[in-house]
Short mmCIF file of C-alpha atoms in Angstrom, two decimals:
data_model
loop_
_atom_site.label_atom_id
_atom_site.label_comp_id
_atom_site.label_asym_id
_atom_site.label_seq_id
_atom_site.Cartn_x
_atom_site.Cartn_y
_atom_site.Cartn_z
CA MET A 1 -35.25 -20.05 189.27
CA ALA A 2 -38.44 -18.25 188.44
CA LEU A 3 -41.50 -20.44 188.35
CA ALA A 4 -41.47 -22.37 185.07
CA GLY A 5 -43.44 -20.61 182.36
CA ASP A 6 -44.25 -17.61 184.57
CA LEU A 7 -42.71 -14.22 185.24
CA HIS A 8 -41.88 -13.29 188.82
CA VAL A 9 -42.02 -9.58 189.66
CA ALA A 10 -40.16 -7.96 192.55
CA THR A 11 -41.06 -4.28 192.96
CA THR A 12 -39.08 -1.51 194.63
CA SER A 13 -40.02 2.14 195.10
CA LEU A 14 -37.23 4.65 195.63
CA GLY A 15 -37.13 8.38 195.01
CA GLY A 16 -40.78 8.35 193.97
CA VAL A 17 -40.20 5.92 191.09
CA GLU A 18 -41.20 2.25 190.95
CA VAL A 19 -38.82 -0.31 189.46
CA ARG A 20 -40.14 -3.77 188.56
CA HIS A 21 -37.59 -6.60 188.43
CA LEU A 22 -38.90 -9.47 186.27
CA SER A 23 -37.42 -12.97 186.14
CA GLY A 24 -38.62 -15.95 184.11
CA HIS A 25 -37.54 -19.44 183.06
CA ILE A 26 -39.05 -22.19 180.92
CA ALA A 27 -37.91 -25.76 180.40
CA ALA A 28 -37.68 -25.31 176.63
CA ALA A 29 -35.24 -23.67 174.23
CA ASP A 30 -37.76 -21.34 172.57
CA PRO A 31 -38.14 -18.20 174.75
CA ARG A 32 -41.23 -16.86 173.02
CA PRO A 33 -43.68 -18.05 175.71
CA LEU A 34 -41.73 -15.84 178.14
CA LEU A 35 -41.38 -12.93 175.71
CA GLU A 36 -45.11 -13.00 175.06
CA GLN A 37 -45.83 -12.20 178.71
CA LEU A 38 -43.38 -9.33 178.94
CA PRO A 39 -45.29 -6.35 177.44
CA SER A 40 -48.44 -6.77 179.54
CA VAL A 41 -46.54 -7.48 182.78
CA ALA A 42 -43.81 -4.86 182.34
CA HIS A 43 -45.96 -2.10 180.87
CA ALA A 44 -48.82 -2.27 183.37
CA SER A 45 -49.71 1.12 184.87
CA GLY A 46 -47.63 2.95 182.30
CA ALA A 47 -44.27 1.38 183.15
CA ARG A 48 -41.55 1.24 180.53
CA LEU A 49 -38.84 -1.37 180.07
CA VAL A 50 -35.28 -0.16 180.66
CA SER A 51 -33.27 -3.40 180.72
CA HIS A 52 -33.70 -6.85 179.19
CA VAL A 53 -31.42 -9.89 178.97
CA VAL A 54 -32.48 -13.11 177.23
CA VAL A 55 -30.56 -16.36 177.68
CA ALA A 56 -31.65 -18.70 174.93
CA PRO A 57 -30.29 -20.41 171.80
CA LEU A 58 -29.22 -17.88 169.19
CA GLU A 59 -31.26 -19.67 166.54
CA TYR A 60 -34.40 -18.18 168.15
CA HIS A 61 -33.11 -14.61 168.19
CA ALA A 62 -34.65 -13.36 164.93
CA LYS A 63 -38.07 -14.94 165.50
CA GLY A 64 -38.04 -13.91 169.15
CA MET A 65 -37.33 -10.26 168.35
CA GLU A 66 -39.95 -10.25 165.59
CA ALA A 67 -42.52 -11.62 168.02
CA LEU A 68 -41.54 -9.14 170.73
CA LYS A 69 -41.95 -6.23 168.28
CA GLU A 70 -45.39 -7.54 167.31
CA TRP A 71 -46.54 -7.98 170.91
CA SER A 72 -45.16 -4.68 172.18
CA GLY A 73 -45.56 -2.44 169.15
CA GLY A 74 -41.81 -1.84 168.97
CA VAL A 75 -38.69 -2.51 171.02
CA PRO A 76 -36.98 0.79 171.89
CA TRP A 77 -35.29 -0.67 174.97
CA PRO A 78 -31.96 -2.58 174.79
CA VAL A 79 -32.16 -6.36 174.51
CA THR A 80 -28.99 -8.34 175.29
CA TRP A 81 -29.38 -11.86 173.88
CA ILE A 82 -26.77 -14.40 174.94
CA ASP A 83 -26.30 -18.16 174.69
CA GLU A 84 -23.76 -20.65 176.01
CA GLY A 85 -25.39 -23.89 174.89
CA GLY A 86 -28.12 -24.46 177.45
CA ALA A 87 -31.29 -26.32 176.48
CA THR A 88 -33.72 -24.00 178.31
CA ALA A 89 -34.67 -20.33 178.05
CA SER A 90 -34.52 -17.62 180.70
CA MET A 91 -34.81 -13.89 180.84
CA GLN A 92 -34.65 -10.97 183.22
CA ALA A 93 -35.90 -7.44 182.70
CA CYS A 94 -36.55 -4.21 184.57
CA ALA A 95 -39.30 -1.67 184.00
CA VAL A 96 -39.77 1.82 185.45
CA ALA A 97 -43.09 3.44 186.41
CA GLY A 98 -43.60 7.00 187.60
CA ALA A 99 -40.99 8.79 185.46
CA PRO A 100 -40.55 9.57 181.76
CA VAL A 101 -38.00 7.28 180.10
CA ARG A 102 -35.62 8.40 177.37
CA TYR A 103 -34.30 5.65 175.10
CA LEU A 104 -30.78 5.79 173.69
CA GLU A 105 -29.40 4.51 170.38
CA ARG A 106 -25.88 3.92 169.08
CA ASP A 107 -24.91 2.60 165.64
CA GLY A 108 -28.60 2.13 164.87
CA ARG A 109 -29.21 -0.12 167.89
CA ALA A 110 -31.16 0.47 171.09
CA VAL A 111 -28.49 0.58 173.81
CA GLY A 112 -30.00 2.30 176.82
CA ALA A 113 -32.74 3.92 178.82
CA ALA A 114 -32.49 6.95 181.10
CA TRP A 115 -34.76 8.51 183.71
CA GLU A 116 -34.55 10.43 186.95
CA ASP A 117 -36.10 10.24 190.38
CA ALA A 118 -35.94 12.49 193.43
CA ASP A 119 -32.46 11.26 194.33
CA ALA A 120 -30.52 10.73 191.11
CA HIS A 121 -30.31 10.50 187.34
CA HIS A 122 -30.21 6.88 186.13
CA CYS A 123 -29.05 5.23 182.92
CA TRP A 124 -29.16 1.49 182.22
CA LEU A 125 -27.34 0.24 179.14
CA GLY A 126 -27.49 -3.04 177.24
CA ASN A 127 -26.43 -4.67 173.97
CA VAL A 128 -23.37 -2.39 173.82
CA CYS A 129 -20.69 -3.80 171.53
CA ALA A 130 -18.21 -2.86 168.82
CA ALA A 131 -19.77 -1.66 165.60
CA ASP A 132 -17.24 -3.62 163.53
CA PRO A 133 -17.15 -7.40 164.22
CA SER A 134 -13.98 -7.76 162.13
CA LEU A 135 -11.90 -5.99 164.79
CA SER A 136 -9.63 -8.08 166.99
CA ARG A 137 -10.95 -9.24 170.35
CA GLU A 138 -8.87 -6.63 172.15
CA GLU A 139 -10.03 -3.86 169.81
CA GLN A 140 -13.64 -4.92 170.30
CA THR A 141 -13.20 -4.79 174.08
CA ARG A 142 -11.86 -1.25 173.85
CA ALA A 143 -14.66 -0.24 171.47
CA THR A 144 -17.27 -1.70 173.82
CA LEU A 145 -15.98 0.26 176.82
CA GLU A 146 -15.85 3.40 174.68
CA GLY A 147 -19.40 2.59 173.56
CA ILE A 148 -20.55 2.70 177.19
CA GLU A 149 -18.94 6.14 177.47
CA GLU A 150 -20.53 7.39 174.26
CA ALA A 151 -23.99 6.22 175.29
CA LEU A 152 -23.64 7.85 178.71
CA ASP A 153 -22.49 11.09 177.12
CA GLN A 154 -25.96 11.38 175.55
CA VAL A 155 -27.38 11.93 179.06
CA SER A 156 -24.50 14.00 180.49
CA MET A 157 -22.87 11.09 182.28
CA SER A 158 -19.44 9.47 182.03
CA PHE A 159 -17.69 6.32 183.20
CA ASP A 160 -17.35 8.08 186.57
CA HIS A 161 -21.04 7.30 187.10
CA VAL A 162 -20.93 3.56 186.29
CA VAL A 163 -21.89 1.44 189.29
CA ARG A 164 -22.23 -2.00 187.74
CA THR A 165 -21.21 -3.74 184.49
CA TRP A 166 -21.81 -7.07 182.78
CA LEU A 167 -19.31 -8.25 180.17
CA PHE A 168 -20.47 -11.31 178.21
CA ILE A 169 -17.31 -12.63 176.60
CA ASP A 170 -17.36 -15.13 173.74
CA ARG A 171 -14.80 -17.97 174.18
CA ILE A 172 -13.71 -16.41 177.46
CA LEU A 173 -11.14 -19.07 178.39
CA GLU A 174 -9.12 -18.34 175.24
CA TRP A 175 -8.48 -14.68 176.05
CA TYR A 176 -9.69 -13.58 179.49
CA ALA A 177 -6.21 -12.35 180.45
CA ALA A 178 -6.06 -10.19 177.32
CA PHE A 179 -9.56 -8.88 178.03
CA ASN A 180 -8.50 -7.88 181.53
CA GLU A 181 -5.42 -6.11 180.21
CA VAL A 182 -7.56 -3.94 177.93
CA ARG A 183 -10.09 -3.19 180.67
CA THR A 184 -7.38 -2.32 183.19
CA ARG A 185 -5.62 -0.01 180.71
CA PHE A 186 -8.92 1.72 179.93
CA PHE A 187 -9.69 2.14 183.65
CA ASP A 188 -6.19 3.54 184.24
CA GLU A 189 -6.66 6.11 181.49
CA ARG A 190 -10.05 7.17 182.85
CA GLY A 191 -8.91 7.34 186.50
CA VAL A 192 -11.42 4.70 187.54
CA PHE A 193 -9.10 3.20 190.16
CA ASP A 194 -8.78 6.62 191.81
CA ARG A 195 -12.53 7.03 192.25
CA PHE A 196 -14.84 4.02 192.22
CA LEU A 197 -14.34 0.54 190.78
CA PRO A 198 -17.66 -0.84 189.51
CA ALA A 199 -19.06 -4.20 190.47
CA SER A 200 -19.09 -6.57 187.50
CA THR A 201 -19.86 -9.94 186.00
CA GLY A 202 -17.49 -11.29 183.35
CA ILE A 203 -18.90 -14.55 182.02
CA GLY A 204 -18.43 -16.61 178.90
CA ALA A 205 -21.34 -16.54 176.44
CA ALA A 206 -21.91 -16.02 172.73
CA ASN A 207 -24.23 -13.21 171.64
CA SER A 208 -26.71 -12.42 168.90
CA GLY A 209 -24.37 -9.90 167.24
CA ALA A 210 -21.50 -12.41 166.87
CA ARG A 211 -19.20 -10.01 168.72
CA SER A 212 -16.29 -10.96 170.96
CA VAL A 213 -17.89 -9.11 173.87
CA VAL A 214 -21.22 -7.43 174.59
CA ALA A 215 -21.92 -5.28 177.65
CA GLN A 216 -24.61 -4.06 179.99
CA ALA A 217 -24.13 -1.33 182.59
CA ILE A 218 -25.89 0.64 185.31
CA ALA A 219 -24.93 4.28 185.85
CA LEU A 220 -26.14 6.75 188.46
CA ARG A 221 -25.52 10.49 188.87
CA PRO A 222 -26.57 11.66 192.35
CA LYS A 223 -28.51 14.88 192.80
CA SER A 224 -27.04 15.53 196.25
CA GLU A 225 -24.28 14.44 198.60
CA GLU A 226 -26.88 12.44 200.53
CA VAL A 227 -26.70 9.81 197.79
CA ARG A 228 -23.49 7.83 198.23
CA VAL A 229 -21.93 5.15 196.02
CA MET A 230 -19.19 2.95 197.49
CA GLU A 231 -17.24 -0.24 196.91
CA VAL A 232 -17.95 -3.17 199.24
CA GLU A 233 -15.32 -5.73 200.18
CA SER A 234 -15.90 -9.47 200.45
CA PRO A 235 -15.24 -10.71 204.02
CA LEU A 236 -14.15 -14.12 202.69
CA GLN A 237 -12.17 -13.09 199.61
CA CYS A 238 -9.37 -10.78 198.57
CA PRO A 239 -10.00 -7.88 196.18
CA ALA A 240 -10.21 -9.12 192.58
CA THR A 241 -7.55 -6.58 191.63
CA GLU A 242 -4.98 -8.70 193.50
CA TYR A 243 -5.17 -11.25 190.66
CA ARG A 244 -5.39 -8.61 187.91
CA SER A 245 -9.16 -8.59 187.44
CA SER A 246 -10.50 -5.05 187.55
CA PHE A 247 -13.80 -5.05 189.41
CA SER A 248 -15.04 -4.61 192.97
CA ARG A 249 -16.66 -7.49 194.85
CA ALA A 250 -19.84 -5.46 195.30
CA ALA A 251 -21.15 -1.92 194.96
CA GLU A 252 -23.58 -0.18 197.28
CA VAL A 253 -25.81 2.84 196.68
CA VAL A 254 -27.12 4.50 199.85
CA ARG A 255 -30.05 6.85 199.39
CA GLY A 256 -33.23 7.83 201.19
CA GLY A 257 -32.64 5.38 204.01
CA ALA A 258 -32.28 2.47 201.58
CA HIS A 259 -29.22 0.43 200.64
CA GLN A 260 -29.02 -0.99 197.11
CA LEU A 261 -26.36 -3.69 196.84
CA TYR A 262 -24.97 -5.07 193.58
CA VAL A 263 -22.93 -8.23 194.23
CA SER A 264 -20.54 -9.05 191.39
CA GLY A 265 -20.35 -12.43 189.73
CA THR A 266 -18.93 -14.60 192.52
CA ALA A 267 -17.29 -18.03 192.34
CA SER A 268 -15.37 -20.46 194.56
CA ILE A 269 -12.27 -18.33 195.19
CA ASP A 270 -10.48 -18.11 198.54
CA PRO A 271 -8.82 -15.15 200.35
CA CYS A 272 -5.60 -15.74 198.39
CA GLY A 273 -7.39 -15.56 195.03
CA ASP A 274 -7.09 -19.30 194.38
CA THR A 275 -9.82 -21.67 193.20
CA VAL A 276 -11.03 -23.94 195.99
CA HIS A 277 -12.77 -27.34 195.76
CA ARG A 278 -11.51 -28.10 192.25
CA GLY A 279 -13.63 -30.76 190.57
CA GLU A 280 -16.20 -30.76 193.40
CA LEU A 281 -19.29 -28.99 192.11
CA GLU A 282 -21.47 -29.15 195.23
CA ARG A 283 -18.65 -27.87 197.44
CA GLN A 284 -17.96 -25.03 195.00
CA VAL A 285 -21.65 -24.09 195.10
CA GLY A 286 -21.68 -24.17 198.89
CA HIS A 287 -18.49 -22.12 199.21
CA THR A 288 -19.74 -19.53 196.72
CA LEU A 289 -23.06 -19.15 198.53
CA ASP A 290 -21.17 -18.71 201.81
CA VAL A 291 -19.14 -15.91 200.24
CA VAL A 292 -22.22 -14.10 198.93
CA ALA A 293 -24.03 -14.53 202.25
CA ALA A 294 -21.06 -12.92 203.99
CA ILE A 295 -21.15 -9.94 201.62
CA LEU A 296 -24.89 -9.52 202.23
CA GLY A 297 -24.39 -9.87 205.97
CA SER A 298 -21.65 -7.24 205.99
CA ARG A 299 -24.27 -4.73 204.79
CA GLY A 300 -26.98 -5.87 207.21
CA MET A 301 -28.79 -7.98 204.64
CA ALA A 302 -29.66 -11.62 204.06
CA TRP A 303 -30.92 -13.77 201.21
CA GLU A 304 -34.45 -12.50 201.79
CA ASN A 305 -33.31 -9.05 200.58
CA VAL A 306 -32.40 -10.37 197.10
CA LEU A 307 -34.41 -8.81 194.26
CA ARG A 308 -32.82 -10.63 191.33
CA GLY A 309 -29.93 -12.88 190.51
CA ILE A 310 -28.40 -15.03 187.81
CA VAL A 311 -26.78 -18.41 188.44
CA TYR A 312 -24.21 -19.62 185.91
CA TYR A 313 -23.30 -23.31 185.71
CA LYS A 314 -20.48 -24.45 183.50
CA ASP A 315 -22.81 -27.38 182.71
CA VAL A 316 -26.38 -26.45 183.55
CA SER A 317 -27.46 -30.10 183.30
CA GLN A 318 -25.67 -30.55 186.64
CA ALA A 319 -27.88 -27.98 188.41
CA ALA A 320 -30.38 -30.48 189.76
CA GLY A 321 -29.25 -30.06 193.36
CA PHE A 322 -29.28 -26.27 193.35
CA GLU A 323 -32.92 -25.90 194.34
CA GLN A 324 -32.30 -28.02 197.44
CA GLN A 325 -29.33 -25.86 198.45
CA CYS A 326 -31.44 -22.74 197.96
CA ARG A 327 -34.27 -24.01 200.13
CA ALA A 328 -31.85 -25.09 202.85
CA ARG A 329 -30.34 -21.59 202.96
CA GLY A 330 -33.48 -19.56 202.37
CA LEU A 331 -32.58 -18.23 198.93
CA PRO A 332 -35.62 -16.77 197.12
CA LEU A 333 -35.80 -19.14 194.16
CA GLU A 334 -38.35 -17.07 192.29
CA THR A 335 -35.92 -14.15 191.94
CA LEU A 336 -33.17 -16.26 190.31
CA ILE A 337 -32.64 -17.70 186.87
CA VAL A 338 -30.29 -20.65 186.37
CA THR A 339 -28.32 -20.64 183.12
CA GLN A 340 -25.27 -22.10 181.44
CA GLY A 341 -22.19 -19.88 181.24
CA THR A 342 -18.45 -20.40 181.10
CA VAL A 343 -16.77 -19.02 184.22
CA CYS A 344 -13.46 -17.17 183.78
CA ARG A 345 -11.32 -20.13 184.95
CA ASP A 346 -11.58 -23.64 183.58
CA ASP A 347 -11.67 -25.11 187.11
CA LEU A 348 -14.59 -22.94 188.25
CA LEU A 349 -17.90 -24.71 187.77
CA PHE A 350 -20.37 -22.23 189.25
CA GLU A 351 -20.95 -18.49 189.61
CA ILE A 352 -23.75 -16.35 191.01
CA GLU A 353 -24.58 -12.63 191.01
CA VAL A 354 -27.34 -10.93 193.01
CA ASP A 355 -28.90 -7.51 193.59
CA ALA A 356 -30.41 -6.79 197.00
CA LEU A 357 -32.22 -3.98 198.80
CA GLY A 358 -32.02 -3.23 202.51
CA THR A 359 -33.23 -0.44 204.79
#
């Protein structure tokens, strides 16, 4: 949870380029007090926004985007606006300083930003969805994955370079199995399972475009063999592919003596792939945090290495005890936002994702 009404900034510098990770939360439904701060904080010292997710009621989307355009003089970066019925507003964003940024469009929408540093070419995508909302859910899923490909093609990348995805799925419990079937078929066709399976979050949330699914992604094309991208296993869980969900538990990028870790959306699932602590929220939270801590520890990291994270409660009104759990474990509260989101199983009440940096 970022400090209420304020934006927390965590800064990294890799390959000669600075990346600012911004997190903010307010105890109100209207996100404009957060959006108002964004241009001055993100664009300081010539930085440019490359990623932006807003979690707030959809009724504020039009006014929020109008205000953001007014405050920033235009919004060429992708904004992914989602909502799953929470009564507060949160957002996270990233900005890059020290490198020219190229913005990408698709179907008349801002969908990405690309830049390069000494180690790699980077492309971060957002608000990627099917152009036609009348398509079936399955067709929209396919179109969204193809949309990621098409956006990456603009900067000479492909799905081979995708490290991390977010899939925000409207009414997820009605069709998550069908979603996974489409994703798995697409990955099979592209040879993804033979190379590198991206880390991912698949969470239930509606979106501003009234699509069945909207996506974000991070892609990286190394400049040398010294930059390595690899899947990371969860010491306390089985691979998600064992229960037909096509993502890796975490992804790691090793470059310049640094380790960037992207931990997928993680919930209270045991080594057999079964939900544990059904109906017991606090125990699900504790188990999930144990799982993430084990993933961090397997890469020589701890909670103090976390740069950003999102916490998804099935019912965010039940999150009152989360701050206490964070303090007891040493989680950096200011880097996290706590939101409402429907987890992919009806008996899962909590999910968390984090990004971390170690040396």
